[in-house]
Amino acid sequence: MRSWLEGLGVTWPTGPDWIVAAAALAAVAAAWAIALFGARWVGPRLARLFEHRGGARGETLGARMCDLARYLILATLLAIVINADAWRPLGAIVLGLAIAGSAALFIRGVVRGLAMPRIVAWLLAGVTFVALLARSVGGLQPITNTLNRVGFSAGSMRFSLLSLLQIAVTIAALYAIVKLLNRLVASSIARASSLDPTQQLLVQKLAAIAVVVAAFLIGIDVVGIDLTALTVFSGAFGLAVGFGLQKTFGNLIAGIILLMDRSIKPGDVIVIGESVGHVNKIGVRAVSIVTRDGKEHLIPNENLMTQEVENWSYSTRDVRVHIPVGVGYSCDLALAQRLMIEAAASANRVLKTPAPKVWLRAFGESSVDHEILVWIEDPEAGIGSVRSEILNRLWVLFQENRIELPYPQRDIRVKEWPAAVPAPAAPREP
């Protein structure tokens, strides 16, 4: 083995090389011990800080904070050690493996903690491992030269394995950074007490758009694409936006306008067409409306801008409920109306001010038609339950006080009875 390696030009490690390697192993063990104890102190504090700043919805980054702190401390300490002196090759390999491994595990933990796909985590971790290990043993030039030789040219542009790898790594890294920044920014805005929920949602959407645009520009610069080359496609892209993405951009702008003028806010109870419910979320494309049946309707933002919308919560949350009631003509109307007021006032959700009222609406064919008017302050809880409670109580009161409920009656008047038909004469006997 030794002669074969020497024939390839590889020098077999000597005694000092093994001593340096042993020192490197000792440095790795000491750094691991420091990282282990340091992570026990730093990890929980970082987890609480991250959950406070970034929230704890969905992702598990806070739960991984102790492991991430251990890998980060280890990689930092070993980076200081390897740069403190010129290590022999064998020692540099030992330290490089430890640094590359800890950094790769750190990157993988961050990406998985953001609930991103495993393939993205392994891609970023693998690239980090190879890059740091190659840097520790002499640089990335041999690897990059090899990857760059495998490819093809199209006009003035060169496509190689190196460029494709750079694009893939850049997209994956920027995706993780954008997701983390959006979460941190959204959590910070949600804690701003000077903004109401609608303003917070608007600022969050604008901040998310700004982060995505900045990431796109940074990615273009990192990959090395000349922005002037995109001017060739600007006309075609403009036509695509004008025709193919017209509705998409229209709904996006409509959603931003709705949030800016605050005509419709999350939590409002609205009526549009046949859909009645409270606004659950104003998204980029559509508004989510949840009905009392638990059905979620997704209505495009443009429809809320162009169609008539009835908002029960625009200026105030107080809503008046109309409950039609009919009583018989033979009843004591004053007593019946007092019972209606009593039944309405006994309902739990009915407001005391304004007080319930009863209006005599019309004299119908079979009943004296009344209308009970009550006010509630929680329309998102529905109005059917209020009607049911009042009518159930009113039924009991009507039964106790002998108030007659109407039923259809018809008087039939016969002007003239038809003449009697004479009986046929009996046959004569011969």
Coordinates of C-alpha atoms in Angstrom, one line a residue:
M1 CA 0.0 0.0 0.0
R2 CA 2.8 2.4 0.9
S3 CA 4.8 1.8 -2.2
W4 CA 1.6 2.1 -4.3
L5 CA 0.8 5.5 -2.8
E6 CA 4.4 6.6 -3.3
G7 CA 4.1 5.5 -6.9
L8 CA 1.1 7.8 -7.3
G9 CA 3.1 10.7 -5.8
V10 CA 1.4 10.6 -2.4
T11 CA 3.8 10.9 0.5
W12 CA 3.3 8.4 3.4
P13 CA 2.7 10.2 6.8
T14 CA 5.8 10.3 9.0
G15 CA 6.1 10.3 12.7
P16 CA 5.5 14.1 13.1
D17 CA 2.4 13.8 10.9
W18 CA 0.9 11.2 13.2
I19 CA 1.7 13.4 16.2
V20 CA 0.0 16.3 14.6
A21 CA -3.0 14.1 13.7
A22 CA -3.2 13.0 17.3
A23 CA -3.1 16.6 18.5
A24 CA -5.9 17.4 16.0
L25 CA -8.0 14.6 17.4
A26 CA -7.4 15.9 20.9
A27 CA -8.4 19.4 19.8
V28 CA -11.6 17.9 18.3
A29 CA -12.4 16.1 21.5
A30 CA -11.8 19.2 23.6
A31 CA -13.9 21.3 21.3
W32 CA -16.7 18.7 21.4
A33 CA -16.7 18.7 25.2
I34 CA -16.9 22.5 25.3
A35 CA -19.6 22.5 22.7
L36 CA -21.6 19.9 24.6
F37 CA -21.6 21.9 27.9
G38 CA -22.0 25.2 26.1
A39 CA -25.1 24.0 24.2
R40 CA -26.7 23.0 27.5
W41 CA -26.5 26.6 28.7
V42 CA -27.0 28.4 25.4
G43 CA -29.5 26.1 23.7
P44 CA -32.6 26.6 26.0
R45 CA -32.1 30.4 26.0
L46 CA -31.9 30.5 22.2
A47 CA -35.0 28.2 21.9
R48 CA -37.0 30.6 24.2
L49 CA -35.7 33.6 22.3
F50 CA -36.6 32.1 18.9
E51 CA -40.0 31.0 19.9
H52 CA -40.7 34.5 21.3
R53 CA -39.4 36.2 18.2
G54 CA -40.4 33.8 15.5
G55 CA -43.4 32.0 17.1
A56 CA -43.9 28.2 17.2
R57 CA -46.3 27.6 14.4
G58 CA -45.6 24.5 12.3
E59 CA -41.8 24.5 12.2
T60 CA -39.6 22.8 14.8
L61 CA -36.6 25.0 14.7
G62 CA -36.9 26.0 18.4
A63 CA -36.9 22.3 19.5
R64 CA -33.6 21.7 17.6
M65 CA -31.9 24.7 19.1
C66 CA -29.7 22.8 21.5
D67 CA -28.4 20.5 18.8
L68 CA -27.8 23.5 16.5
A69 CA -26.0 25.4 19.2
R70 CA -23.7 22.4 19.8
Y71 CA -22.8 22.0 16.1
L72 CA -22.3 25.8 15.7
I73 CA -20.0 26.0 18.7
L74 CA -18.0 23.0 17.6
A75 CA -17.5 24.4 14.1
T76 CA -16.6 27.8 15.4
L77 CA -14.0 26.5 17.8
L78 CA -12.4 24.2 15.2
A79 CA -12.3 27.0 12.7
I80 CA -10.3 29.0 15.2
V81 CA -8.0 26.1 15.8
I82 CA -7.3 25.3 12.2
N83 CA -6.6 28.9 11.3
A84 CA -4.4 29.5 14.4
D85 CA -1.4 27.6 12.8
A86 CA -0.2 25.9 9.6
W87 CA -1.2 22.3 10.2
R88 CA 0.4 19.3 8.5
P89 CA -1.8 17.7 5.9
L90 CA -3.0 14.8 8.1
G91 CA -3.9 17.1 10.9
A92 CA -5.7 19.4 8.5
I93 CA -7.7 16.5 7.2
V94 CA -8.8 15.6 10.7
L95 CA -9.8 19.1 11.5
G96 CA -11.4 19.6 8.1
L97 CA -13.6 16.5 8.5
A98 CA -14.8 17.7 11.9
I99 CA -15.5 21.2 10.8
A100 CA -17.2 20.0 7.6
G101 CA -19.3 17.5 9.5
S102 CA -20.5 19.8 12.2
A103 CA -21.3 22.6 9.7
A104 CA -23.2 20.2 7.5
L105 CA -25.2 18.9 10.5
F106 CA -25.9 22.5 11.5
I107 CA -27.2 23.4 8.0
R108 CA -29.3 20.2 7.8
G109 CA -30.8 20.9 11.2
V110 CA -31.7 24.5 10.2
V111 CA -33.3 23.5 7.0
R112 CA -35.3 20.6 8.5
G113 CA -36.3 22.8 11.4
L114 CA -38.0 25.1 8.8
A115 CA -40.1 22.1 7.6
M116 CA -38.4 22.1 4.2
P117 CA -38.0 18.9 2.1
R118 CA -35.3 16.4 3.0
I119 CA -33.7 16.6 -0.4
V120 CA -33.0 20.4 0.1
A121 CA -31.5 19.7 3.5
W122 CA -29.2 17.0 2.2
L123 CA -28.2 19.1 -0.8
L124 CA -27.2 22.1 1.2
A125 CA -25.5 19.9 3.9
G126 CA -23.6 17.9 1.2
V127 CA -22.3 21.0 -0.6
T128 CA -21.3 22.6 2.8
F129 CA -19.4 19.4 3.8
V130 CA -17.5 19.1 0.5
A131 CA -16.7 22.8 0.3
L132 CA -15.3 23.1 3.9
L133 CA -13.4 19.8 3.6
A134 CA -11.8 20.8 0.3
R135 CA -10.9 24.2 1.7
S136 CA -9.2 22.6 4.7
V137 CA -7.0 20.3 2.5
G138 CA -6.0 22.8 -0.2
G139 CA -8.9 24.6 -1.8
L140 CA -11.8 24.0 -4.2
Q141 CA -9.9 24.7 -7.4
P142 CA -9.5 21.0 -8.4
I143 CA -13.2 20.3 -7.8
T144 CA -14.5 23.4 -9.5
N145 CA -12.3 22.8 -12.5
T146 CA -13.5 19.3 -12.9
L147 CA -17.2 20.3 -12.7
N148 CA -16.7 23.2 -15.0
R149 CA -15.2 21.0 -17.8
V150 CA -18.4 18.9 -17.9
G151 CA -21.0 21.0 -19.8
F152 CA -21.9 22.7 -23.1
S153 CA -22.0 26.2 -24.6
A154 CA -25.1 27.9 -26.0
G155 CA -24.1 31.1 -27.8
S156 CA -22.1 33.2 -25.4
M157 CA -23.3 31.3 -22.3
R158 CA -21.6 28.3 -20.8
F159 CA -23.7 25.6 -19.0
S160 CA -21.8 23.1 -16.9
L161 CA -22.2 20.9 -13.8
L162 CA -20.7 23.7 -11.7
S163 CA -23.2 26.3 -12.9
L164 CA -26.1 23.9 -12.4
L165 CA -24.9 23.1 -8.9
Q166 CA -24.5 26.8 -8.1
I167 CA -28.1 27.5 -9.3
A168 CA -29.5 24.6 -7.3
V169 CA -27.6 25.6 -4.1
T170 CA -28.5 29.3 -4.5
I171 CA -32.2 28.5 -5.0
A172 CA -32.3 26.2 -2.0
A173 CA -30.3 28.5 0.3
L174 CA -32.4 31.6 -0.7
Y175 CA -35.6 29.6 -0.2
A176 CA -34.6 28.7 3.4
I177 CA -33.5 32.3 4.1
V178 CA -36.7 33.8 2.7
K179 CA -38.8 31.4 4.8
L180 CA -36.9 32.2 8.0
L181 CA -37.0 35.9 7.4
N182 CA -40.7 35.9 6.6
R183 CA -41.4 34.1 9.8
L184 CA -39.3 36.4 11.9
V185 CA -40.7 39.6 10.2
A186 CA -44.3 38.3 10.5
S187 CA -43.8 37.5 14.2
S188 CA -42.2 40.9 14.9
I189 CA -45.1 42.8 13.1
A190 CA -47.7 40.7 15.0
R191 CA -46.2 42.0 18.3
A192 CA -46.5 45.7 17.2
S193 CA -49.2 47.1 19.4
S194 CA -49.5 50.3 17.4
L195 CA -50.9 48.4 14.4
D196 CA -54.4 46.9 14.3
P197 CA -54.8 43.3 12.8
T198 CA -55.6 44.7 9.4
Q199 CA -52.6 46.9 9.3
Q200 CA -50.4 44.1 10.6
L201 CA -51.6 41.8 7.8
L202 CA -50.9 44.5 5.2
V203 CA -47.4 45.2 6.4
Q204 CA -46.7 41.4 6.6
K205 CA -47.7 41.0 2.9
L206 CA -45.7 44.0 1.8
A207 CA -42.6 42.8 3.8
A208 CA -43.0 39.3 2.3
I209 CA -43.1 40.7 -1.2
A210 CA -40.0 42.9 -0.5
V211 CA -38.1 39.9 0.9
V212 CA -38.9 37.8 -2.2
V213 CA -37.9 40.5 -4.6
A214 CA -34.6 41.1 -2.7
A215 CA -33.9 37.4 -2.7
F216 CA -34.5 37.2 -6.4
L217 CA -32.1 40.0 -7.2
I218 CA -29.4 38.6 -4.8
G219 CA -29.8 35.1 -6.5
I220 CA -29.4 36.6 -9.9
D221 CA -26.2 38.3 -8.8
V222 CA -24.8 35.2 -7.0
V223 CA -25.4 33.0 -10.0
G224 CA -23.8 35.5 -12.3
I225 CA -26.7 36.2 -14.7
D226 CA -26.4 39.6 -16.4
L227 CA -29.6 41.5 -15.9
T228 CA -29.2 43.2 -19.3
A229 CA -29.7 39.8 -20.9
L230 CA -33.2 39.8 -19.5
T231 CA -34.2 42.9 -21.5
V232 CA -34.5 40.7 -24.6
F233 CA -37.4 38.9 -22.9
S234 CA -39.0 41.9 -21.4
G235 CA -41.6 42.4 -24.2
A236 CA -42.7 38.8 -24.1
F237 CA -42.8 38.8 -20.4
G238 CA -44.9 41.9 -20.4
L239 CA -47.4 40.3 -22.8
A240 CA -47.5 37.2 -20.6
V241 CA -48.3 39.3 -17.6
G242 CA -50.9 41.3 -19.5
F243 CA -52.8 38.3 -20.8
G244 CA -51.9 35.2 -18.9
L245 CA -51.4 36.6 -15.4
Q246 CA -54.0 39.4 -15.6
K247 CA -56.3 37.9 -13.1
T248 CA -53.5 36.8 -10.8
F249 CA -52.0 40.3 -10.5
G250 CA -55.5 41.8 -10.4
N251 CA -56.4 39.7 -7.4
L252 CA -53.0 40.6 -5.7
I253 CA -53.6 44.3 -6.1
A254 CA -57.2 44.0 -5.1
G255 CA -56.2 42.2 -1.9
I256 CA -53.6 44.9 -1.0
I257 CA -56.3 47.6 -1.7
L258 CA -58.8 45.9 0.6
L259 CA -56.2 45.8 3.4
M260 CA -55.3 49.5 2.8
D261 CA -58.8 50.9 2.8
R262 CA -59.9 48.5 5.6
S263 CA -63.3 48.0 4.1
I264 CA -63.1 44.3 4.7
K265 CA -61.0 43.0 7.6
P266 CA -60.3 39.5 9.0
G267 CA -63.2 38.7 11.4
D268 CA -65.8 40.8 9.6
V269 CA -69.2 39.2 8.9
I270 CA -70.0 39.8 5.2
V271 CA -72.7 38.8 2.7
I272 CA -71.7 38.4 -0.9
G273 CA -74.1 36.6 -3.2
E274 CA -75.3 33.5 -1.5
S275 CA -72.3 33.3 0.9
V276 CA -72.7 34.6 4.5
G277 CA -69.9 34.2 7.0
H278 CA -67.0 35.7 8.7
V279 CA -63.7 36.6 7.0
N280 CA -61.1 34.1 8.0
K281 CA -58.2 35.2 5.9
I282 CA -57.4 37.7 3.1
G283 CA -54.9 35.9 0.9
V284 CA -52.9 36.8 -2.1
R285 CA -55.5 35.5 -4.5
A286 CA -58.8 35.1 -2.6
V287 CA -60.6 35.9 0.6
S288 CA -61.5 32.9 2.8
I289 CA -65.1 33.1 4.2
V290 CA -66.2 30.5 6.8
T291 CA -70.0 30.0 7.1
R292 CA -71.9 28.8 10.1
D293 CA -72.0 25.4 8.6
G294 CA -68.2 25.2 8.7
K295 CA -67.9 25.5 4.9
E296 CA -65.0 27.7 3.7
H297 CA -65.7 29.7 0.6
L298 CA -62.7 31.1 -1.4
I299 CA -63.9 34.3 -3.2
P300 CA -61.4 36.1 -5.5
N301 CA -60.3 39.5 -4.3
E302 CA -61.5 41.1 -7.4
N303 CA -65.1 40.1 -6.7
L304 CA -65.0 41.9 -3.4
M305 CA -63.8 45.0 -5.3
T306 CA -66.4 45.0 -8.1
Q307 CA -69.5 43.4 -6.6
E308 CA -71.8 44.7 -3.9
V309 CA -70.8 43.4 -0.5
E310 CA -72.8 43.7 2.7
N311 CA -70.5 44.1 5.7
W312 CA -72.2 43.6 9.1
S313 CA -69.0 44.7 10.9
Y314 CA -67.7 47.7 8.9
S315 CA -68.3 50.6 11.4
T316 CA -69.9 48.7 14.3
R317 CA -70.5 45.0 15.2
D318 CA -74.0 45.7 16.4
V319 CA -76.6 44.1 14.1
R320 CA -80.4 44.2 14.3
V321 CA -82.3 40.9 13.8
H322 CA -85.8 40.8 12.4
I323 CA -88.1 38.0 13.6
P324 CA -91.6 37.9 12.1
V325 CA -94.4 36.7 14.3
G326 CA -98.2 36.4 13.6
V327 CA -101.1 36.1 16.1
G328 CA -104.8 35.5 15.7
Y329 CA -107.3 38.3 15.3
S330 CA -109.2 37.2 18.4
C331 CA -106.1 37.7 20.7
D332 CA -105.4 40.5 23.1
L333 CA -102.8 42.4 20.9
A334 CA -101.4 44.4 23.8
L335 CA -100.7 41.3 25.9
A336 CA -99.2 39.5 22.9
Q337 CA -96.9 42.4 22.2
R338 CA -95.8 42.4 25.9
L339 CA -95.0 38.7 25.7
M340 CA -93.0 39.2 22.6
I341 CA -90.9 41.9 24.4
E342 CA -90.4 39.6 27.3
A343 CA -89.3 36.7 25.2
A344 CA -86.8 38.8 23.3
A345 CA -85.4 40.4 26.5
S346 CA -84.8 36.9 28.0
A347 CA -82.4 35.8 25.2
N348 CA -78.8 35.7 26.3
R349 CA -77.2 37.4 23.2
V350 CA -79.8 40.1 22.9
L351 CA -78.5 43.6 23.9
K352 CA -80.3 45.5 26.6
T353 CA -79.5 48.8 24.8
P354 CA -81.0 49.3 22.3
A355 CA -83.9 47.6 23.9
P356 CA -86.0 45.0 22.0
K357 CA -89.0 46.4 20.1
V358 CA -92.2 45.0 18.5
W359 CA -93.7 46.5 15.4
L360 CA -97.2 45.8 14.1
R361 CA -96.4 45.2 10.4
A362 CA -99.6 44.4 8.7
F363 CA -103.1 42.9 8.9
G364 CA -102.8 39.7 7.1
E365 CA -105.4 37.3 5.7
S366 CA -105.2 35.0 8.7
S367 CA -103.1 36.8 11.2
V368 CA -102.0 40.1 12.7
D369 CA -98.4 40.3 11.5
H370 CA -95.8 41.6 14.0
E371 CA -92.0 41.9 13.8
I372 CA -89.7 41.6 16.8
L373 CA -86.5 43.7 16.5
V374 CA -83.5 42.9 18.6
W375 CA -79.9 43.9 18.6
I376 CA -76.8 41.6 18.9
E377 CA -73.1 42.4 19.0
D378 CA -71.6 39.1 17.8
P379 CA -73.0 38.4 14.3
E380 CA -70.1 36.0 13.7
A381 CA -71.8 33.6 16.0
G382 CA -74.9 33.5 13.7
I383 CA -78.4 34.8 14.0
G384 CA -80.3 31.5 13.7
S385 CA -79.7 30.6 17.3
V386 CA -81.1 34.0 18.5
R387 CA -84.3 33.5 16.5
S388 CA -84.7 30.0 17.8
E389 CA -84.2 30.9 21.4
I390 CA -86.7 33.8 21.2
L391 CA -89.3 31.8 19.3
N392 CA -89.0 28.9 21.7
R393 CA -89.6 31.1 24.7
L394 CA -92.4 32.9 23.0
W395 CA -94.2 29.6 22.3
V396 CA -94.2 28.8 26.0
L397 CA -95.5 32.3 26.9
F398 CA -98.2 32.1 24.3
Q399 CA -99.4 28.7 25.6
E400 CA -99.4 30.0 29.2
N401 CA -101.5 33.1 28.4
R402 CA -103.8 31.5 25.8
I403 CA -102.6 33.5 22.9
E404 CA -103.9 31.9 19.7
L405 CA -101.5 31.3 16.9
P406 CA -103.0 31.9 13.5
Y407 CA -104.0 29.2 11.0
P408 CA -105.5 29.7 7.5
Q409 CA -109.3 30.3 7.5
R410 CA -111.6 30.5 4.5
D411 CA -115.2 31.7 4.5
I412 CA -117.2 30.1 1.6
R413 CA -120.3 32.0 0.5
V414 CA -122.8 30.3 -1.8
K415 CA -124.8 32.8 -3.8
E416 CA -127.4 30.4 -5.2
W417 CA -128.0 26.7 -4.8
P418 CA -128.8 24.8 -7.9
A419 CA -132.5 23.8 -8.5
A420 CA -133.5 20.3 -7.3
V421 CA -133.7 17.8 -10.1
P422 CA -137.2 16.1 -10.2
A423 CA -137.3 12.4 -9.6
P424 CA -138.1 10.3 -12.6
A425 CA -141.7 9.1 -13.0
A426 CA -142.4 5.5 -12.1
P427 CA -143.2 3.3 -15.1
R428 CA -147.0 2.4 -15.6
E429 CA -148.1 -1.2 -15.3
P430 CA -149.8 -2.7 -18.4

